[in-house]
PDB file of C-alpha atoms in Angstrom:
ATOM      1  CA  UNK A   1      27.084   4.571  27.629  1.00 45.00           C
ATOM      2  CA  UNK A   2      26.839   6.958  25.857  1.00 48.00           C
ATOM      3  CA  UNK A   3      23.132   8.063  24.443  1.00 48.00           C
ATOM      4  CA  UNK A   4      23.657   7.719  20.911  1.00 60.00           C
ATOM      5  CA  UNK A   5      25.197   4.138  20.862  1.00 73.00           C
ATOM      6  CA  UNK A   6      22.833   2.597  22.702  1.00 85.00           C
ATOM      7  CA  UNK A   7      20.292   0.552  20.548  1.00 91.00           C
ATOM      8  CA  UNK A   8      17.452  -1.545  21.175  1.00 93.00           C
ATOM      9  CA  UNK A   9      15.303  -3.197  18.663  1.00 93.00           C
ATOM     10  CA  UNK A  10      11.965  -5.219  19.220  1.00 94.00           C
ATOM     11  CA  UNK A  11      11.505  -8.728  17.273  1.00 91.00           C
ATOM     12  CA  UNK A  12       8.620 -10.458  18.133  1.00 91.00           C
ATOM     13  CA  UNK A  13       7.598  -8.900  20.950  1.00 94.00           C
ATOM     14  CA  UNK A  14      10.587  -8.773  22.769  1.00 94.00           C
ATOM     15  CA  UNK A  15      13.214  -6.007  23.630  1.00 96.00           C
ATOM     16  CA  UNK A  16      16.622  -6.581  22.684  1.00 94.00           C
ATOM     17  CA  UNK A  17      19.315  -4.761  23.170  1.00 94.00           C
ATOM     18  CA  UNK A  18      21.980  -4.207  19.776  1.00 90.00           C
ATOM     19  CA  UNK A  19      24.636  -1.787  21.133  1.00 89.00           C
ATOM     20  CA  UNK A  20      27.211  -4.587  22.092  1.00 87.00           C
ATOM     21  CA  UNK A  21      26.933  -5.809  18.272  1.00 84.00           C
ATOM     22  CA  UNK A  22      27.952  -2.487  17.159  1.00 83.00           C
ATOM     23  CA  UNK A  23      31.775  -2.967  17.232  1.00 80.00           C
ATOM     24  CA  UNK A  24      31.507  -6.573  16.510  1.00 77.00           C
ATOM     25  CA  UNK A  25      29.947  -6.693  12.984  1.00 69.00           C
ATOM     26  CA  UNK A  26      32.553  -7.716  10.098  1.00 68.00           C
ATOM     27  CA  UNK A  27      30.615  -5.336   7.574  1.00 71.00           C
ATOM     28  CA  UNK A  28      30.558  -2.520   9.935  1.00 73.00           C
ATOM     29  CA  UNK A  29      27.914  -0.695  12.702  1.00 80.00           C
ATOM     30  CA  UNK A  30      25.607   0.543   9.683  1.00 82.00           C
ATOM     31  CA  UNK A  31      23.194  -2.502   9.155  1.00 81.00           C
ATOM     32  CA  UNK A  32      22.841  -2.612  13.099  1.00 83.00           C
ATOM     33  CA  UNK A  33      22.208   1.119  13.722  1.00 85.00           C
ATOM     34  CA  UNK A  34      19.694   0.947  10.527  1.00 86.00           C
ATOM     35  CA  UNK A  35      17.323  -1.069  13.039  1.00 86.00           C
ATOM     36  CA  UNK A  36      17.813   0.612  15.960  1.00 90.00           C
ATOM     37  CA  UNK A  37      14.685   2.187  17.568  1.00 92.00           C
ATOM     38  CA  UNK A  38      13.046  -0.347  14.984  1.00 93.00           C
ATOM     39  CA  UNK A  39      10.807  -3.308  14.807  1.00 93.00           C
ATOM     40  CA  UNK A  40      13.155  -5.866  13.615  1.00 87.00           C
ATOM     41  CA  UNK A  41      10.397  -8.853  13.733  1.00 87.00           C
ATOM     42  CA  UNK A  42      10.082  -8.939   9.704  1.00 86.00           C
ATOM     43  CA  UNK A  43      13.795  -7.994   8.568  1.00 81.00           C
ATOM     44  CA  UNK A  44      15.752 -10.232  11.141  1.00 77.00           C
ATOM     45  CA  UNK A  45      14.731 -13.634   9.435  1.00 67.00           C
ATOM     46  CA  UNK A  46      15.558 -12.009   6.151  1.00 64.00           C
ATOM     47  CA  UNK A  47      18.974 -11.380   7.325  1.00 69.00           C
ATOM     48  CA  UNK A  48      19.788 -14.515   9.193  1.00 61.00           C
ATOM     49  CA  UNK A  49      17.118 -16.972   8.159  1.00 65.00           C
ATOM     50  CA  UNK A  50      16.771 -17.997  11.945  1.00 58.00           C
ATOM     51  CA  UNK A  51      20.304 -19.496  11.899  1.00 66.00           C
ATOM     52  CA  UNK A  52      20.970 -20.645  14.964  1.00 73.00           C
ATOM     53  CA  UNK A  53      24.326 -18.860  16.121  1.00 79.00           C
ATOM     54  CA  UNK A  54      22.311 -15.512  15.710  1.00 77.00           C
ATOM     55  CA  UNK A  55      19.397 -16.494  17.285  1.00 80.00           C
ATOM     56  CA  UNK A  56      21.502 -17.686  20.563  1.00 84.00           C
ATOM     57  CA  UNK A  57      22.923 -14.742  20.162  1.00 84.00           C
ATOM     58  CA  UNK A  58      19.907 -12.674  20.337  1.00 86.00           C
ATOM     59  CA  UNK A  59      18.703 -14.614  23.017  1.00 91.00           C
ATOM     60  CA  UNK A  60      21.432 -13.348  25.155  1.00 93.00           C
ATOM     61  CA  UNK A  61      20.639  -9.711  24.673  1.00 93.00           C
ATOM     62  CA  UNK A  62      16.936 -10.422  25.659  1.00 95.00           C
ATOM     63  CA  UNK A  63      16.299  -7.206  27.951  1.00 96.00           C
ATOM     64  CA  UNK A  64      12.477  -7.335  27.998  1.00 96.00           C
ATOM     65  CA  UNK A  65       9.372  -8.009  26.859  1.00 95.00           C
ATOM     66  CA  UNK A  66       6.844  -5.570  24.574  1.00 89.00           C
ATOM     67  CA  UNK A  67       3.397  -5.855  26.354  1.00 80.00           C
TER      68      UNK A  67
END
């Protein structure tokens, strides 16, 4: 991939990869490249109040954790 698609963002101490949810958004790539490079841990429940498609979702693009 290509350097500047590639997007991670942290959330509670853990590394998650965004780029696959680039193409995939229905309002378009901006809101996910806003948080890339980002800390994510405050805004995430603000955008999805931990419902629970998204957060299975994230789950899957678990790719570390921050320590």
């Amino acid at each position: 991939q290509k350097l500047e698609t590639y997007c991670v963002n942290i959330i509670s101490g853990f590394v998650y990869t965004l780029t696959s949810l680039l193409s995939q958004q229905p309002c378009g790539s901006e809101p996910i490249k806003a948080v890339c490079g980002t800390d994510g841990t405050a805004s995430f429940p603000g955008q999805h109040d931990n419902q629970g498609e998204q957060v299975q979702q994230l789950e899957k693009l678990r790719i570390g954790i921050l320590g």
